[in-house]
Short mmCIF file of C-alpha atoms and ligand atoms in Angstrom, two decimals:
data_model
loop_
_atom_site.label_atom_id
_atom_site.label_comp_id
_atom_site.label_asym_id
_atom_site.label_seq_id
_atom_site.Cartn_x
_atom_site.Cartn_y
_atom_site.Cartn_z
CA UNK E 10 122.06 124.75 120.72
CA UNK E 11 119.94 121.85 119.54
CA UNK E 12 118.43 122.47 116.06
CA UNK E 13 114.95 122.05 115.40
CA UNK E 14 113.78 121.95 111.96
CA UNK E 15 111.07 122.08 109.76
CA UNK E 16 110.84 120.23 106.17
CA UNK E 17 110.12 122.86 103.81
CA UNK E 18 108.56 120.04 100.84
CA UNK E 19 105.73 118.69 103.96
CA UNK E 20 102.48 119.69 104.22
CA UNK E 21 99.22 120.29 102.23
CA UNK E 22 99.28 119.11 98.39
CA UNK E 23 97.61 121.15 95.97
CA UNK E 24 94.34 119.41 96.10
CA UNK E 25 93.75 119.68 99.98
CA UNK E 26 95.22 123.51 99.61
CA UNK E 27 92.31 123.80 97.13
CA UNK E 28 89.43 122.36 98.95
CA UNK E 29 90.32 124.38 102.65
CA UNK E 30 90.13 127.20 100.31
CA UNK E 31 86.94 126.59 98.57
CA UNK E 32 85.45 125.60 102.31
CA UNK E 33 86.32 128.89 103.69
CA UNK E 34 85.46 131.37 100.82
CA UNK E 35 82.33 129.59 101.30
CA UNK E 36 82.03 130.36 104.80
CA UNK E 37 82.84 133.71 104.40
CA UNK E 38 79.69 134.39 102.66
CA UNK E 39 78.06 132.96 105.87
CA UNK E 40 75.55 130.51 104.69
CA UNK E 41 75.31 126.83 106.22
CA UNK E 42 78.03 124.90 104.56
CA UNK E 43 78.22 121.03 105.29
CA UNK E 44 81.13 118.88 104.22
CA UNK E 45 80.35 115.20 103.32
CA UNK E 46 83.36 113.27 105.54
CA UNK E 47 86.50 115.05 107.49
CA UNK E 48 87.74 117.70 104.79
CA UNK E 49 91.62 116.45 105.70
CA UNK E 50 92.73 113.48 107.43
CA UNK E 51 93.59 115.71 110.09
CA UNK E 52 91.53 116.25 113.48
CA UNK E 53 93.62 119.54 114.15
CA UNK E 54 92.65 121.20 110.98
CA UNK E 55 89.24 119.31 110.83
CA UNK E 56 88.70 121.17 114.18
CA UNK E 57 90.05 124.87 113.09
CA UNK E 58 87.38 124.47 110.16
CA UNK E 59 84.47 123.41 112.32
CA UNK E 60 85.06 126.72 114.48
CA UNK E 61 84.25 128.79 111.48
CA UNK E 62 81.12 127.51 111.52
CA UNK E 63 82.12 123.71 109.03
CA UNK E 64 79.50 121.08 109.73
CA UNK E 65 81.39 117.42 109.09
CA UNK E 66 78.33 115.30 108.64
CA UNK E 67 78.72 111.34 107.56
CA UNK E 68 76.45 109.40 104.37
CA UNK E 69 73.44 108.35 106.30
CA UNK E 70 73.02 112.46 107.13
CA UNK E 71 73.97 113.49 103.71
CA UNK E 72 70.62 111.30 102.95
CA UNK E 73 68.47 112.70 105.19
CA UNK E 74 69.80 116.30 103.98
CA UNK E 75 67.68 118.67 101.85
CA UNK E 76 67.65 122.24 100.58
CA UNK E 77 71.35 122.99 102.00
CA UNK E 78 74.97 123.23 100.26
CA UNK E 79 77.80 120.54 100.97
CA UNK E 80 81.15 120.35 100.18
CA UNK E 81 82.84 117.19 98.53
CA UNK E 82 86.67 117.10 99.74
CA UNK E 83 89.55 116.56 97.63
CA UNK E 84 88.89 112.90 97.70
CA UNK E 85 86.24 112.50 95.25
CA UNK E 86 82.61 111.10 95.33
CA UNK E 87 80.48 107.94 93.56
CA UNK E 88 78.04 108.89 91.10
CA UNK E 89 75.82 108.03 93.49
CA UNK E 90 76.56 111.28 95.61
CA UNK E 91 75.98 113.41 92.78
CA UNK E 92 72.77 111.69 92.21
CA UNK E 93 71.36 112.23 95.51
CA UNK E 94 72.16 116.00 96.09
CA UNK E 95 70.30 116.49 92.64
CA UNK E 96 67.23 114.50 94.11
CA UNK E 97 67.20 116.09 97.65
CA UNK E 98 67.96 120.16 96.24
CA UNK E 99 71.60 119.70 97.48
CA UNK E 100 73.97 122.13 96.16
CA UNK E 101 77.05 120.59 95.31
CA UNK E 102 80.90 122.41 95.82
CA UNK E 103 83.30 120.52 94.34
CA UNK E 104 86.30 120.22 95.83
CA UNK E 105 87.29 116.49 94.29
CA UNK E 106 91.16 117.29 93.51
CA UNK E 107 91.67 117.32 89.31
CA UNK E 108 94.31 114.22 89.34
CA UNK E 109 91.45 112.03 91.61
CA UNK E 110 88.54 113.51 88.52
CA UNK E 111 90.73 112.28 85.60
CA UNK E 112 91.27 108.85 86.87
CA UNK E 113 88.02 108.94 87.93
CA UNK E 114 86.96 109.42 84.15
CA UNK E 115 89.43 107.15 82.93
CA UNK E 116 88.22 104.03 84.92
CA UNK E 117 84.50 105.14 83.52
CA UNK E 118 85.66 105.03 80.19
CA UNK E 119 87.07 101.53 80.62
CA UNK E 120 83.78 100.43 82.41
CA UNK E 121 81.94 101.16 79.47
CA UNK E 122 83.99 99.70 76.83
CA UNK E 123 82.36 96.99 74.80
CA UNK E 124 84.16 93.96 76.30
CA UNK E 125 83.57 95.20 79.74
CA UNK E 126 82.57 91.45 80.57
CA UNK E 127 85.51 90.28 79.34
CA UNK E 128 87.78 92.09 81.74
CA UNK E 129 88.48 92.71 85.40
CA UNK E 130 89.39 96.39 85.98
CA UNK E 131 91.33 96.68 89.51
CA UNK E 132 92.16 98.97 91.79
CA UNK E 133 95.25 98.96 93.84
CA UNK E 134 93.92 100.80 97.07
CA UNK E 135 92.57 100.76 100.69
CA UNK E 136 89.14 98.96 100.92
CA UNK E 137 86.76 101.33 102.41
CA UNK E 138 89.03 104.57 101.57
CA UNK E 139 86.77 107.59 100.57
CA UNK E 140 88.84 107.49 97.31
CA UNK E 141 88.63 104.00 96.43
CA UNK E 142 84.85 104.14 97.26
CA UNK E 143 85.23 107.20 94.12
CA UNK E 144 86.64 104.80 92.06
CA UNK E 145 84.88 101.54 91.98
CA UNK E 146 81.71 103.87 92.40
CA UNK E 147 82.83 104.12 88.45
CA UNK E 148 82.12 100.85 87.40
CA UNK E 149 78.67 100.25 89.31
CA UNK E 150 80.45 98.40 91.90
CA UNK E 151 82.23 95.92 89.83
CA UNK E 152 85.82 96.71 90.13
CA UNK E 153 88.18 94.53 92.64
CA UNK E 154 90.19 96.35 94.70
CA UNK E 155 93.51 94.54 96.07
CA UNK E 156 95.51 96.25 98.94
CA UNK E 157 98.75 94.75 98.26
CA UNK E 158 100.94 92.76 95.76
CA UNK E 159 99.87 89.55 97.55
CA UNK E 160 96.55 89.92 97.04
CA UNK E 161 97.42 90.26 93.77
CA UNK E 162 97.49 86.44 93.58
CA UNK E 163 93.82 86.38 93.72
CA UNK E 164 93.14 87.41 90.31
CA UNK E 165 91.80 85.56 87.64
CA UNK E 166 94.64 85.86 84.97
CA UNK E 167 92.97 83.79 82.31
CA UNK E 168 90.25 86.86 81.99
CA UNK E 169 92.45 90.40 80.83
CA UNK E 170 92.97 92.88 83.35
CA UNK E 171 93.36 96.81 83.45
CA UNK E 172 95.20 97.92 86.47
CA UNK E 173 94.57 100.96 88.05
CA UNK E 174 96.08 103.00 91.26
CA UNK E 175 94.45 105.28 93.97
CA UNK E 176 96.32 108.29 93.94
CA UNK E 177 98.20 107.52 97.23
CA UNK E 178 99.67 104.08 97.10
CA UNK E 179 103.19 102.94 96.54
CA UNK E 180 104.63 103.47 93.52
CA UNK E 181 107.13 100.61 94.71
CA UNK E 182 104.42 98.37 95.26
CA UNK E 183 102.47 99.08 91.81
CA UNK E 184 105.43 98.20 90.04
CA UNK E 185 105.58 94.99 91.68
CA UNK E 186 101.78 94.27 91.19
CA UNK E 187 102.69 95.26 87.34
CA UNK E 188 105.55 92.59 87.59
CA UNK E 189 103.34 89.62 88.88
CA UNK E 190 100.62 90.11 86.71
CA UNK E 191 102.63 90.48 83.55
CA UNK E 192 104.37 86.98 84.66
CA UNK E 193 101.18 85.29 85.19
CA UNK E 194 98.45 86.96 83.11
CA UNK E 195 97.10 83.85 80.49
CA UNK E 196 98.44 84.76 76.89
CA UNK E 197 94.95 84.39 75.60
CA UNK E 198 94.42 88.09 77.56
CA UNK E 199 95.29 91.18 77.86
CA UNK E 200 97.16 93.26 80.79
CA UNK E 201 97.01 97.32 80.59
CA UNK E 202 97.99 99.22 83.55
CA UNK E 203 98.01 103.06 84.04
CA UNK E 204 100.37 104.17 86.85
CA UNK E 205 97.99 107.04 88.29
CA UNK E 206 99.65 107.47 91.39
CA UNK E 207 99.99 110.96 92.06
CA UNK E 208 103.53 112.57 92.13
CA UNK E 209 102.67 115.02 95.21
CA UNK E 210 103.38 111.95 96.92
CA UNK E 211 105.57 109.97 94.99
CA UNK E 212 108.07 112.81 94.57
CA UNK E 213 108.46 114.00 97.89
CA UNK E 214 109.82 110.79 98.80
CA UNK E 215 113.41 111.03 98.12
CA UNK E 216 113.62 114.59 99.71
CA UNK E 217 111.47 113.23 102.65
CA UNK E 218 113.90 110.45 103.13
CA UNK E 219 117.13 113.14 102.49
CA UNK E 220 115.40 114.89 105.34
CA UNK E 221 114.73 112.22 107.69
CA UNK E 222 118.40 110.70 107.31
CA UNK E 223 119.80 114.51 108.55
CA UNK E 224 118.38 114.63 111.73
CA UNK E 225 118.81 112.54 115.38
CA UNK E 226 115.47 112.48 115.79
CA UNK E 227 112.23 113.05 113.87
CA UNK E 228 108.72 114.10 114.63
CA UNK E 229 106.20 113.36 111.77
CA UNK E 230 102.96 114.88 111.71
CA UNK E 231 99.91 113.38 110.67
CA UNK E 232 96.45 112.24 111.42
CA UNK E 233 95.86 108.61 111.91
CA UNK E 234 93.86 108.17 109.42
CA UNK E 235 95.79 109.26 106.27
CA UNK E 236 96.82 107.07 104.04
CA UNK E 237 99.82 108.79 102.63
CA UNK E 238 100.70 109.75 106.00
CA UNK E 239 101.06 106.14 106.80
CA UNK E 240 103.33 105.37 103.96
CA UNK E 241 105.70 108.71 104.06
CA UNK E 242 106.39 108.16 107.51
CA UNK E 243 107.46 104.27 106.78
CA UNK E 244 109.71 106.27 104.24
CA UNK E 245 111.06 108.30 107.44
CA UNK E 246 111.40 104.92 109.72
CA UNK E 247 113.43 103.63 106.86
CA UNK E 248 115.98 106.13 106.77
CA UNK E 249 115.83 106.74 110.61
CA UNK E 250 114.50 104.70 113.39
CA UNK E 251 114.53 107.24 115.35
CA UNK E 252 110.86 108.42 113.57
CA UNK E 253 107.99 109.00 115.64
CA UNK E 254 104.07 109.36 114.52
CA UNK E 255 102.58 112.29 116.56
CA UNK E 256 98.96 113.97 115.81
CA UNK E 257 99.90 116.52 118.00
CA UNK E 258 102.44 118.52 120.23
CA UNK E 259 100.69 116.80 123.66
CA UNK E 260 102.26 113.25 121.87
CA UNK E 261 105.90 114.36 122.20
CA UNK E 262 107.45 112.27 124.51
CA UNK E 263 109.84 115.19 126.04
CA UNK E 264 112.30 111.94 127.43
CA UNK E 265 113.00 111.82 123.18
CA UNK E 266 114.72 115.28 123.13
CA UNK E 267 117.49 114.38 125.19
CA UNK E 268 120.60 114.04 124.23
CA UNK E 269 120.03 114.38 120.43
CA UNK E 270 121.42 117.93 118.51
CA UNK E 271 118.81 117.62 115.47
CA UNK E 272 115.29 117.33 115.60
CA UNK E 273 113.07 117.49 112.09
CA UNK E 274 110.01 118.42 111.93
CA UNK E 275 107.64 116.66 109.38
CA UNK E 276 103.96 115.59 107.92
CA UNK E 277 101.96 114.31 105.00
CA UNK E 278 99.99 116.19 102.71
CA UNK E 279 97.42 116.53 104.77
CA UNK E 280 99.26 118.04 107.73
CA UNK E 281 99.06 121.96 107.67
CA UNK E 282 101.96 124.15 108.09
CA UNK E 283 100.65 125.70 110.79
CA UNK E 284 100.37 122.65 113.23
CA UNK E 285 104.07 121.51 112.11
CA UNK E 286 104.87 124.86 113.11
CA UNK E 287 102.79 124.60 116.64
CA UNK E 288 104.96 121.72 117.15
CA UNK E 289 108.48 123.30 115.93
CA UNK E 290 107.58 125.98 119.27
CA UNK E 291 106.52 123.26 121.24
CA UNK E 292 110.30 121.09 120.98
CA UNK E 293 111.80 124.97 121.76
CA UNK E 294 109.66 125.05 124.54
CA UNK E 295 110.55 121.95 125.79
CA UNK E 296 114.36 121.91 125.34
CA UNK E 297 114.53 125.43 126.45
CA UNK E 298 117.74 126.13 125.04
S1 SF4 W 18 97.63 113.73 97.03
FE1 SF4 W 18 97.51 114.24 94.85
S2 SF4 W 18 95.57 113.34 94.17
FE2 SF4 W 18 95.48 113.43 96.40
S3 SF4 W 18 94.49 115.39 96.83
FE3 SF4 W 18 96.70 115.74 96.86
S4 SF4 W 18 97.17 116.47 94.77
FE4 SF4 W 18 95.17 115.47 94.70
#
């Protein structure tokens, strides 16, 4: 009998576990209840939300919005945000995850230092990416972000630098950023970096990878969108080429289940159980054995 199994360390993190439950004890009380971007990186649970009654709605809406209650997801909000909900009656539930507030704070504080023109505070993130938007939101726009250690290069190193993360990068990569700046920085400045890359991630790796290597073949579950979903299941590919990104059961290519005897079943944290589960029933179907 082939074995089909699912990895008990995937699926939602704390924060996301936090902000579906905020969302629906809010909808329970059966008032309008809007939620500024998708909640999760994930159209499956996106969708399960929006049929109890969740209205996704994008920043030019949020705008237009008055009098009504949204939700800010796990991946924070500029100042900005909080600014116009106050203007336009906008109740505010706040849903940014507790690691994302703190280094939220922490690049403020840096911001307003006295020798803030001295310096160039970065960001090691995804342009665009709700969280990074969070983040340089912090320093009135100022901050450079750089997606990679080769962009890296692009810094001024005669001016000091403070080095910051978003939540969901490589801690691999950071380290190397670290490395390149330390080597190149002028010695007339100064380099501080804060590794605040969040170990929901970070930690599952290993086990991911233990996981990934103990199987023929491997199904992991995520939306296309999310970032960490991207980098865990490069993680997976590492270990086993034999990986395969699927949103949902109707992506299983049913010509992959043959002649393999274990398939794992895994996601980011922003897949929910349930779906990895949906999918577990799906391979049974399939290789009706
Ligand atoms: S990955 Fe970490 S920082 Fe991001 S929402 Fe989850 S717990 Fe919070």
């Amino acid at each position: 009998m082939i074995k089909v199994e699912i990895d008990e360390g995937s699926g939602f993190c704390f924060g996301v576990v936090t902000a579906i439950h905020k969302a629906e004890e809010e909808l329970a009380k059966g008032e309008t209840l809007y939620c500024l971007g998708d909640i999760v990186h994930n159209s499956r649970e996106v969708d399960r939300l929006k049929a109890m009654g969740l209205i996704t709605i994008n920043r030019d809406e949020f705008r237009q919005l008055r009098n009504a209650k949204v939700l800010l997801r796990a991946h924070g909000e500029p100042p900005e945000t909080y600014q116009i909900a106050q203007e336009n009656n906008i109740e505010i539930i706040d849903a940014t995850c507790p690691v994302v507030l703190r280094l939220q704070k922490r690049i403020k504080q840096e911001f307003r230092k006295e020798d803030f023109e001295e310096k160039q505070i970065v960001i090691y993130g995804k342009n665009g990416h709700a969280e990074v938007l969070g983040l340089v939101g912090q320093t009135g726009g100022q901050a450079i972000v750089i997606e990679s250690a080769e962009e890296a290069k692009k810094l001024d190193f005669s001016k000091s630098i403070r080095l910051f993360s978003q939540t969901t990068k490589s801690l691999d990569e950071f380290q190397e950023i670290v490395e390149y700046i330390k080597h190149h920085i002028s010695p007339d400045a100064t380099f501080e970096y804060y590794d605040t890359i969040c170990r929901q991630v970070a930690n599952r790796m290993p086990n991911l990878r233990e996981f990934a290597a103990t199987h023929d073949l491997i199904f992991f579950v995520s939306g296309k969108k999310s970032s960490n979903g991207k980098m865990l299941f490069e993680e997976c590919l590492k270990v086993n080429a034999n990986s395969h990104l699927i949103d949902n059961e109707k992506e299983i290519d049913p010509s992959l289940l043959q002649n393999v005897e274990s398939i794992g079943v895994c996601g980011a944290t922003s897949t929910p159980k349930w779906l990895m589960e949906k999918i577990h029933d799906h391979i049974r179907l399939l290789i009706k054995d």
